[in-house]
Short mmCIF file of C-alpha atoms and ligand atoms in Angstrom, two decimals:
data_model
loop_
_atom_site.label_atom_id
_atom_site.label_comp_id
_atom_site.label_asym_id
_atom_site.label_seq_id
_atom_site.Cartn_x
_atom_site.Cartn_y
_atom_site.Cartn_z
CA MET A 723 21.26 -19.93 3.38
CA THR A 724 20.72 -17.78 6.42
CA GLU A 725 18.47 -15.14 4.99
CA PHE A 726 15.43 -14.97 2.81
CA LYS A 727 15.94 -13.48 -0.61
CA PRO A 728 14.78 -9.85 -0.41
CA LEU A 729 11.48 -9.31 -2.17
CA VAL A 730 9.23 -6.25 -1.99
CA PHE A 731 5.45 -6.70 -2.04
CA SER A 732 2.70 -4.17 -1.67
CA GLY A 733 -0.98 -3.83 -2.45
CA VAL A 734 -3.41 -1.01 -3.18
CA GLN A 735 -7.19 -1.39 -3.03
CA PRO A 736 -9.17 -0.51 -6.13
CA THR A 737 -11.62 1.71 -4.28
CA GLY A 738 -12.04 5.42 -4.89
CA ASN A 739 -9.83 7.82 -6.74
CA LEU A 740 -6.15 7.89 -5.99
CA HIS A 741 -5.05 11.20 -4.52
CA LEU A 742 -1.83 13.01 -3.74
CA GLY A 743 -1.56 11.25 -0.38
CA ASN A 744 -1.63 7.83 -2.07
CA TYR A 745 0.94 8.99 -4.61
CA LEU A 746 3.42 10.49 -2.13
CA GLY A 747 2.75 7.90 0.56
CA ALA A 748 2.77 4.72 -1.52
CA ILE A 749 3.18 4.77 -5.27
CA ARG A 750 6.24 7.02 -5.34
CA LYS A 751 7.91 4.68 -2.82
CA PHE A 752 7.07 1.70 -5.02
CA VAL A 753 8.77 3.43 -7.94
CA ALA A 754 11.91 4.19 -5.91
CA LEU A 755 12.15 0.62 -4.56
CA GLN A 756 12.11 -0.98 -8.00
CA GLU A 757 15.62 0.35 -8.73
CA ASN A 758 17.35 -2.07 -6.37
CA ASN A 759 14.78 -4.74 -5.58
CA ASP A 760 12.65 -7.46 -7.04
CA CYS A 761 9.13 -6.06 -6.59
CA ILE A 762 5.55 -7.32 -6.80
CA TYR A 763 2.76 -4.72 -6.84
CA CYS A 764 -0.78 -5.93 -6.56
CA VAL A 765 -4.18 -4.33 -7.07
CA VAL A 766 -5.96 -6.07 -4.21
CA ASP A 767 -9.43 -6.51 -5.67
CA LEU A 768 -10.42 -9.32 -3.28
CA HIS A 769 -9.85 -6.90 -0.41
CA ALA A 770 -12.21 -4.43 -2.05
CA LEU A 771 -15.17 -6.72 -1.31
CA THR A 772 -14.65 -6.63 2.44
CA ALA A 773 -16.27 -3.26 3.13
CA GLN A 774 -18.66 -3.16 0.16
CA LEU A 775 -19.72 -6.21 -1.82
CA VAL A 776 -21.08 -4.75 -5.05
CA HIS A 777 -19.00 -2.24 -7.00
CA GLU A 778 -20.54 -0.52 -10.01
CA ASP A 779 -17.18 0.10 -11.63
CA MET A 780 -14.84 -2.59 -10.29
CA ALA A 781 -13.06 -3.12 -13.63
CA THR A 782 -12.47 0.61 -14.14
CA GLN A 783 -11.14 0.96 -10.61
CA ILE A 784 -8.72 -1.93 -11.10
CA ARG A 785 -7.51 -0.45 -14.40
CA SER A 786 -7.16 3.01 -12.93
CA ILE A 787 -4.85 1.86 -10.10
CA THR A 788 -2.86 -0.10 -12.67
CA ALA A 789 -2.67 2.98 -14.90
CA ALA A 790 -1.39 5.01 -11.93
CA PHE A 791 1.31 2.40 -11.24
CA LEU A 792 2.44 2.46 -14.86
CA ALA A 793 2.15 6.24 -15.30
CA ALA A 794 4.22 6.81 -12.16
CA GLY A 795 6.98 4.70 -13.66
CA ILE A 796 6.63 1.15 -12.35
CA ASP A 797 8.11 -1.23 -14.91
CA PRO A 798 5.73 -4.19 -15.32
CA LYS A 799 8.26 -6.19 -17.32
CA LYS A 800 11.13 -6.06 -14.81
CA HIS A 801 8.72 -6.44 -11.90
CA ILE A 802 5.23 -7.88 -11.46
CA VAL A 803 2.02 -5.85 -11.62
CA PHE A 804 -1.27 -7.75 -11.40
CA ASN A 805 -4.66 -7.89 -9.74
CA GLN A 806 -5.12 -10.25 -6.83
CA SER A 807 -8.14 -12.21 -8.12
CA GLN A 808 -6.03 -13.59 -10.98
CA VAL A 809 -3.97 -15.55 -8.46
CA PRO A 810 -6.33 -17.80 -6.47
CA GLN A 811 -3.40 -18.98 -4.34
CA HIS A 812 -3.80 -15.78 -2.26
CA ALA A 813 -7.25 -16.90 -1.14
CA GLU A 814 -6.08 -20.46 -0.66
CA LEU A 815 -3.20 -19.50 1.63
CA ALA A 816 -5.52 -17.07 3.42
CA TRP A 817 -7.73 -20.04 4.34
CA ILE A 818 -4.79 -21.83 5.88
CA PHE A 819 -3.84 -18.62 7.71
CA ASN A 820 -7.42 -18.35 8.99
CA CYS A 821 -6.68 -21.61 10.75
CA VAL A 822 -3.32 -20.35 12.03
CA ALA A 823 -4.49 -16.95 13.33
CA ARG A 824 -6.37 -16.86 16.63
CA ILE A 825 -9.68 -15.05 17.09
CA GLY A 826 -8.08 -13.09 19.93
CA TRP A 827 -5.48 -11.72 17.52
CA MET A 828 -8.13 -10.55 15.06
CA ASN A 829 -10.11 -8.91 17.87
CA ARG A 830 -7.19 -6.57 18.52
CA MET A 831 -7.17 -5.10 15.00
CA THR A 832 -8.00 -1.41 15.35
CA GLN A 833 -8.81 -0.98 11.67
CA PHE A 834 -11.55 -3.60 11.92
CA LYS A 835 -13.05 -1.77 14.88
CA ASP A 836 -12.93 1.53 12.96
CA LYS A 837 -14.33 0.15 9.73
CA ALA A 838 -16.98 -2.05 11.32
CA GLY A 839 -18.29 0.87 13.34
CA LYS A 840 -20.98 0.45 15.93
CA ASP A 841 -22.88 -2.41 14.34
CA ARG A 842 -20.17 -5.06 14.32
CA GLU A 843 -22.68 -7.87 13.81
CA GLN A 844 -23.38 -6.46 10.36
CA ALA A 845 -19.74 -6.30 9.23
CA SER A 846 -18.77 -8.97 6.70
CA LEU A 847 -16.76 -11.98 7.79
CA GLY A 848 -14.33 -10.89 5.07
CA LEU A 849 -13.68 -7.57 6.80
CA TYR A 850 -12.84 -9.47 9.96
CA ALA A 851 -10.52 -11.91 8.16
CA TYR A 852 -8.96 -9.19 5.98
CA PRO A 853 -5.58 -9.12 7.79
CA SER A 854 -5.23 -12.85 7.23
CA LEU A 855 -5.68 -12.36 3.46
CA MET A 856 -3.18 -9.51 3.61
CA ALA A 857 -0.65 -11.81 5.28
CA ALA A 858 -1.29 -14.38 2.55
CA ASP A 859 -0.76 -11.75 -0.19
CA ILE A 860 2.72 -11.14 1.13
CA LEU A 861 3.73 -14.61 2.26
CA VAL A 862 2.50 -16.51 -0.79
CA TYR A 863 5.63 -14.99 -2.40
CA ARG A 864 7.63 -15.26 0.84
CA ALA A 865 8.18 -11.52 0.43
CA THR A 866 10.40 -9.82 2.99
CA HIS A 867 9.73 -6.07 2.71
CA VAL A 868 6.42 -4.26 2.54
CA PRO A 869 6.12 -0.52 1.88
CA VAL A 870 2.92 0.63 3.62
CA GLY A 871 1.47 3.55 5.50
CA GLU A 872 1.58 3.80 9.27
CA ASP A 873 -2.06 2.60 9.41
CA GLN A 874 -1.03 -0.86 8.14
CA LYS A 875 1.66 -1.50 10.74
CA GLN A 876 -0.59 -3.54 12.98
CA HIS A 877 -1.60 -5.76 10.05
CA LEU A 878 2.06 -6.44 9.29
CA GLU A 879 2.69 -7.37 12.90
CA LEU A 880 -0.14 -9.85 12.55
CA ALA A 881 1.51 -11.22 9.40
CA ARG A 882 4.65 -11.81 11.46
CA ASP A 883 2.63 -13.53 14.19
CA ILE A 884 0.99 -15.78 11.61
CA ALA A 885 4.35 -16.60 9.98
CA MET A 886 5.89 -17.28 13.39
CA LYS A 887 3.09 -19.59 14.52
CA PHE A 888 3.15 -21.48 11.22
CA ASN A 889 6.94 -21.86 11.47
CA MET A 890 6.76 -23.06 15.09
CA ASP A 891 3.73 -25.36 14.75
CA PHE A 892 5.09 -27.01 11.62
CA ALA A 893 8.77 -26.93 12.62
CA ASP A 894 9.08 -30.72 12.69
CA LYS A 895 7.47 -30.97 9.28
CA ILE A 896 9.45 -28.11 7.72
CA ARG A 897 12.89 -29.47 8.69
CA PRO A 898 12.82 -32.73 6.70
CA THR A 899 11.61 -30.95 3.56
CA GLY A 900 14.75 -28.82 3.44
CA LEU A 901 12.56 -25.85 2.53
CA GLY A 902 13.19 -23.88 5.73
CA ILE A 903 15.90 -21.40 6.63
CA ASP A 904 17.57 -20.86 10.01
CA ILE A 905 16.86 -17.28 11.01
CA LYS A 906 16.98 -15.32 14.24
CA VAL A 907 13.91 -13.62 15.60
CA GLY A 908 15.35 -11.33 18.24
CA ASP A 909 17.88 -13.68 19.87
CA GLU A 910 15.78 -16.76 19.24
CA PRO A 911 16.92 -19.16 16.49
CA VAL A 912 13.96 -20.27 14.38
CA HIS A 913 13.78 -22.71 11.50
CA ALA A 914 11.47 -20.75 9.25
CA TYR A 915 9.54 -21.45 6.11
CA PHE A 916 7.91 -18.01 6.09
CA PRO A 917 10.03 -14.88 6.59
CA MET A 918 9.34 -12.21 9.21
CA VAL A 919 8.16 -9.34 7.03
CA GLU A 920 9.60 -5.89 7.58
CA PRO A 921 7.47 -2.80 7.09
CA LEU A 922 9.06 0.01 5.06
CA ILE A 923 7.32 2.95 6.62
CA ASP A 924 9.69 5.92 6.68
CA GLY A 925 11.23 7.59 3.75
CA PRO A 926 10.18 10.73 1.99
CA ALA A 927 6.49 10.07 2.53
CA PRO A 928 4.81 12.77 4.58
CA ARG A 929 1.38 12.48 6.11
CA VAL A 930 -0.62 14.39 3.53
CA MET A 931 -3.53 16.16 5.20
CA SER A 932 -6.78 17.59 3.86
CA LEU A 933 -6.47 20.93 2.06
CA LYS A 934 -9.52 22.10 3.99
CA ASP A 935 -8.49 20.93 7.47
CA GLY A 936 -4.83 20.39 8.30
CA THR A 937 -5.71 18.08 11.19
CA LYS A 938 -7.51 15.49 9.01
CA LYS A 939 -5.85 13.03 6.64
CA MET A 940 -6.36 13.66 2.92
CA SER A 941 -8.99 11.06 2.11
CA LYS A 942 -10.98 9.77 -0.81
CA SER A 943 -14.04 9.60 1.39
CA ASP A 944 -14.03 13.31 2.32
CA PRO A 945 -17.27 14.74 0.86
CA SER A 946 -15.46 17.88 -0.33
CA ASP A 947 -13.45 17.28 -3.49
CA LEU A 948 -11.59 20.52 -2.70
CA SER A 949 -10.00 18.72 0.26
CA ARG A 950 -7.80 16.56 -1.96
CA ILE A 951 -5.77 16.57 -5.16
CA ASN A 952 -6.71 13.54 -7.23
CA LEU A 953 -4.19 11.95 -9.55
CA MET A 954 -6.76 12.38 -12.33
CA ASP A 955 -7.08 16.16 -11.68
CA ASP A 956 -5.92 18.34 -14.54
CA GLN A 957 -3.85 21.49 -14.26
CA ASP A 958 -6.86 23.76 -13.69
CA ALA A 959 -8.24 21.60 -10.90
CA ILE A 960 -4.86 21.35 -9.17
CA SER A 961 -4.36 25.07 -9.28
CA LYS A 962 -7.89 25.86 -8.09
CA LYS A 963 -7.62 23.45 -5.15
CA ILE A 964 -4.29 24.85 -3.97
CA ARG A 965 -5.53 28.44 -4.38
CA LYS A 966 -8.55 27.60 -2.24
CA ALA A 967 -6.62 25.55 0.32
CA LYS A 968 -7.11 26.70 3.90
CA THR A 969 -4.26 28.74 5.41
CA ASP A 970 -3.74 31.15 8.27
CA PRO A 971 -3.03 34.87 7.94
CA ASP A 972 0.64 34.74 8.95
CA ALA A 973 3.75 34.60 6.80
CA LEU A 974 5.68 31.32 6.67
CA PRO A 975 8.21 30.81 9.48
CA SER A 976 11.89 30.36 8.66
CA GLU A 977 12.29 27.31 10.95
CA THR A 978 10.21 24.12 11.20
CA GLU A 979 9.62 24.94 14.90
CA GLY A 980 7.38 27.76 13.72
CA LEU A 981 5.00 25.31 11.99
CA LYS A 982 3.83 23.96 15.36
CA GLY A 983 0.18 24.77 15.93
CA ARG A 984 -0.25 25.74 12.26
CA PRO A 985 -1.52 22.48 10.73
CA GLU A 986 -2.47 23.98 7.35
CA ALA A 987 0.87 25.73 6.88
CA ASP A 988 2.65 22.58 8.01
CA ASN A 989 0.71 20.48 5.50
CA LEU A 990 1.37 22.74 2.51
CA VAL A 991 5.06 23.02 3.37
CA GLY A 992 5.18 19.23 3.78
CA ILE A 993 3.55 18.70 0.40
CA PHE A 994 5.98 21.12 -1.24
CA ALA A 995 8.93 19.36 0.41
CA ALA A 996 7.74 15.91 -0.67
CA LEU A 997 7.06 16.98 -4.25
CA ALA A 998 10.46 18.69 -4.48
CA ASP A 999 12.27 15.86 -2.66
CA LYS A 1000 13.54 18.31 -0.06
CA SER A 1001 13.16 18.66 3.69
CA LYS A 1002 10.67 21.08 5.23
CA ALA A 1003 13.66 23.01 6.60
CA ASP A 1004 14.96 23.49 3.03
CA VAL A 1005 11.57 24.75 1.91
CA LEU A 1006 11.38 27.20 4.83
CA ALA A 1007 14.92 28.39 4.16
CA GLU A 1008 13.62 29.43 0.76
CA PHE A 1009 10.14 30.69 1.69
CA GLY A 1010 10.48 31.77 5.35
CA GLY A 1011 8.99 35.25 5.84
CA GLN A 1012 6.90 35.00 2.64
CA GLN A 1013 3.12 35.20 2.51
CA PHE A 1014 0.93 32.40 1.17
CA SER A 1015 0.24 34.67 -1.80
CA VAL A 1016 3.83 33.98 -2.84
CA PHE A 1017 4.11 30.39 -1.62
CA LYS A 1018 0.91 29.06 -3.16
CA PRO A 1019 1.76 29.94 -6.78
CA ALA A 1020 5.15 28.26 -6.32
CA LEU A 1021 3.42 25.18 -4.91
CA ILE A 1022 0.95 25.16 -7.82
CA GLU A 1023 3.77 25.30 -10.34
CA LEU A 1024 5.62 22.46 -8.62
CA ALA A 1025 2.53 20.26 -8.20
CA VAL A 1026 1.57 20.72 -11.84
CA ASP A 1027 5.15 19.97 -12.93
CA VAL A 1028 5.21 16.68 -11.02
CA LEU A 1029 1.61 15.57 -11.47
CA ALA A 1030 0.65 16.72 -14.98
CA PRO A 1031 2.83 14.17 -16.82
CA ILE A 1032 1.48 11.36 -14.61
CA ASN A 1033 -2.03 12.62 -15.16
CA ALA A 1034 -1.58 12.76 -18.94
CA GLU A 1035 -0.11 9.27 -19.07
CA MET A 1036 -2.92 7.87 -16.88
CA ARG A 1037 -5.50 9.35 -19.24
CA ARG A 1038 -3.70 7.94 -22.25
CA LEU A 1039 -3.53 4.48 -20.67
CA MET A 1040 -7.19 4.55 -19.61
CA GLU A 1041 -8.15 4.98 -23.24
CA ASP A 1042 -6.60 1.61 -24.01
CA PRO A 1043 -8.10 -0.79 -21.44
CA ALA A 1044 -7.08 -3.80 -23.55
CA HIS A 1045 -3.44 -2.85 -23.05
CA ILE A 1046 -3.88 -2.51 -19.28
CA ASP A 1047 -5.66 -5.86 -19.14
CA ALA A 1048 -2.81 -7.49 -21.06
CA VAL A 1049 -0.29 -6.09 -18.55
CA LEU A 1050 -2.37 -7.50 -15.68
CA ARG A 1051 -2.77 -10.86 -17.38
CA ASP A 1052 0.97 -11.15 -18.00
CA GLY A 1053 1.73 -10.13 -14.40
CA GLY A 1054 -0.93 -12.53 -13.15
CA GLU A 1055 0.62 -15.41 -15.01
CA ARG A 1056 4.08 -14.78 -13.59
CA ALA A 1057 2.69 -14.21 -10.08
CA ARG A 1058 0.67 -17.42 -10.29
CA ALA A 1059 3.75 -19.47 -11.16
CA ARG A 1060 5.58 -18.17 -8.09
CA ALA A 1061 2.57 -18.50 -5.80
CA GLU A 1062 1.86 -22.06 -6.93
CA LYS A 1063 5.43 -23.05 -6.07
CA THR A 1064 4.88 -21.81 -2.51
CA MET A 1065 1.49 -23.50 -2.28
CA ASN A 1066 2.94 -26.85 -3.36
CA GLU A 1067 5.55 -26.50 -0.64
CA VAL A 1068 2.90 -25.54 1.92
CA ARG A 1069 0.76 -28.54 0.86
CA ASP A 1070 3.79 -30.80 1.36
CA ILE A 1071 4.60 -29.28 4.76
CA ILE A 1072 1.02 -29.73 5.96
CA GLY A 1073 0.83 -33.21 4.48
CA PHE A 1074 -1.96 -32.75 1.95
CA VAL A 1075 -1.89 -35.45 -0.72
CA ARG A 1076 -1.19 -34.12 -4.22
N1 LIG B 778 -4.50 -3.33 3.55
C1 LIG B 778 -3.82 -2.49 2.63
C2 LIG B 778 -4.45 -1.10 2.62
O1 LIG B 778 -5.64 -0.99 2.82
C3 LIG B 778 -3.83 -3.04 1.23
C4 LIG B 778 -3.13 -4.36 1.18
C5 LIG B 778 -3.71 -5.57 0.98
C6 LIG B 778 -1.75 -4.58 1.30
N2 LIG B 778 -2.77 -6.55 0.95
C7 LIG B 778 -1.55 -5.98 1.14
C8 LIG B 778 -0.66 -3.75 1.53
C9 LIG B 778 -0.30 -6.56 1.24
C10 LIG B 778 0.59 -4.34 1.63
C11 LIG B 778 0.77 -5.72 1.48
O2 LIG B 778 -3.77 -0.14 2.35
#
């Protein structure tokens, strides 16, 4: 074998309401990838403790992300959908990776610096070690492809560094087990137990910005609910938020060039394009020269068309938490079997007695 078997893994934290940016940026990609790939999608509840320890509604949050996965069309029978805490092997491999990763590597993580803020001494040790757990999430299945947003790229590079160091440091122990694969990293031949994960970043996903400020990302932590479209918003809420979305007084341009310096127009055109699965140029070919008073109603109709069925299905699923829990339990069981196989191999490579 000269290549790892392709396997897609991704995770979403059960914190805050999912919004349009999460749907277009992540969940819709997950749905598309399941057509031609073996996929594992995880609600990363252990990660949710890193920034805030106590969550009033942890179980509801976990179920709501799961409901969004299912409502968007992820098939939990063909693939695996589960919550991270049901598979303790993630935390176990993360410990080993804590001993592989170097403190200097962690100190470079920009997300830690952002999230820890000024008072770094008060950040949890978990927040600091978070990228090591993320690497373990992926590598405990020896997954090869990870759909994520741009903001997670640095964490995936760290996952590659961890995999590489493990492969190199244990090379002499991996070879006799027959568990490794000869791969090339750049031009360098490496006998690898863990694959070099590839981010899947491009694709149809636009950067979805706030409806109130086209220069800020759409975010669950924005104090104004009018700044985002939540997946749980009904038709009335969607239409109100788009009607009230910030714009400028000019008509839409007919070329994408004309969106430069018009962040709000650019954002709404980008959202339309993503929802319709078209390019911004296509959208402008249709709406160039039109006022927002014409464009906004069309965007409302499209957004409601795409999101209302997902919204209805999420609500239906949330009324049957026992069903959601059964899906997670089944996924957890299948994930655990795969993860335990990896852990046994890792234990053998390290030389732990079992
Ligand atoms: N860190 C990711 C985020 O905040 C979530 C995550 C955790 C993840 N583990 C993962 C994403 C593994 C991809 C693969 O968005």
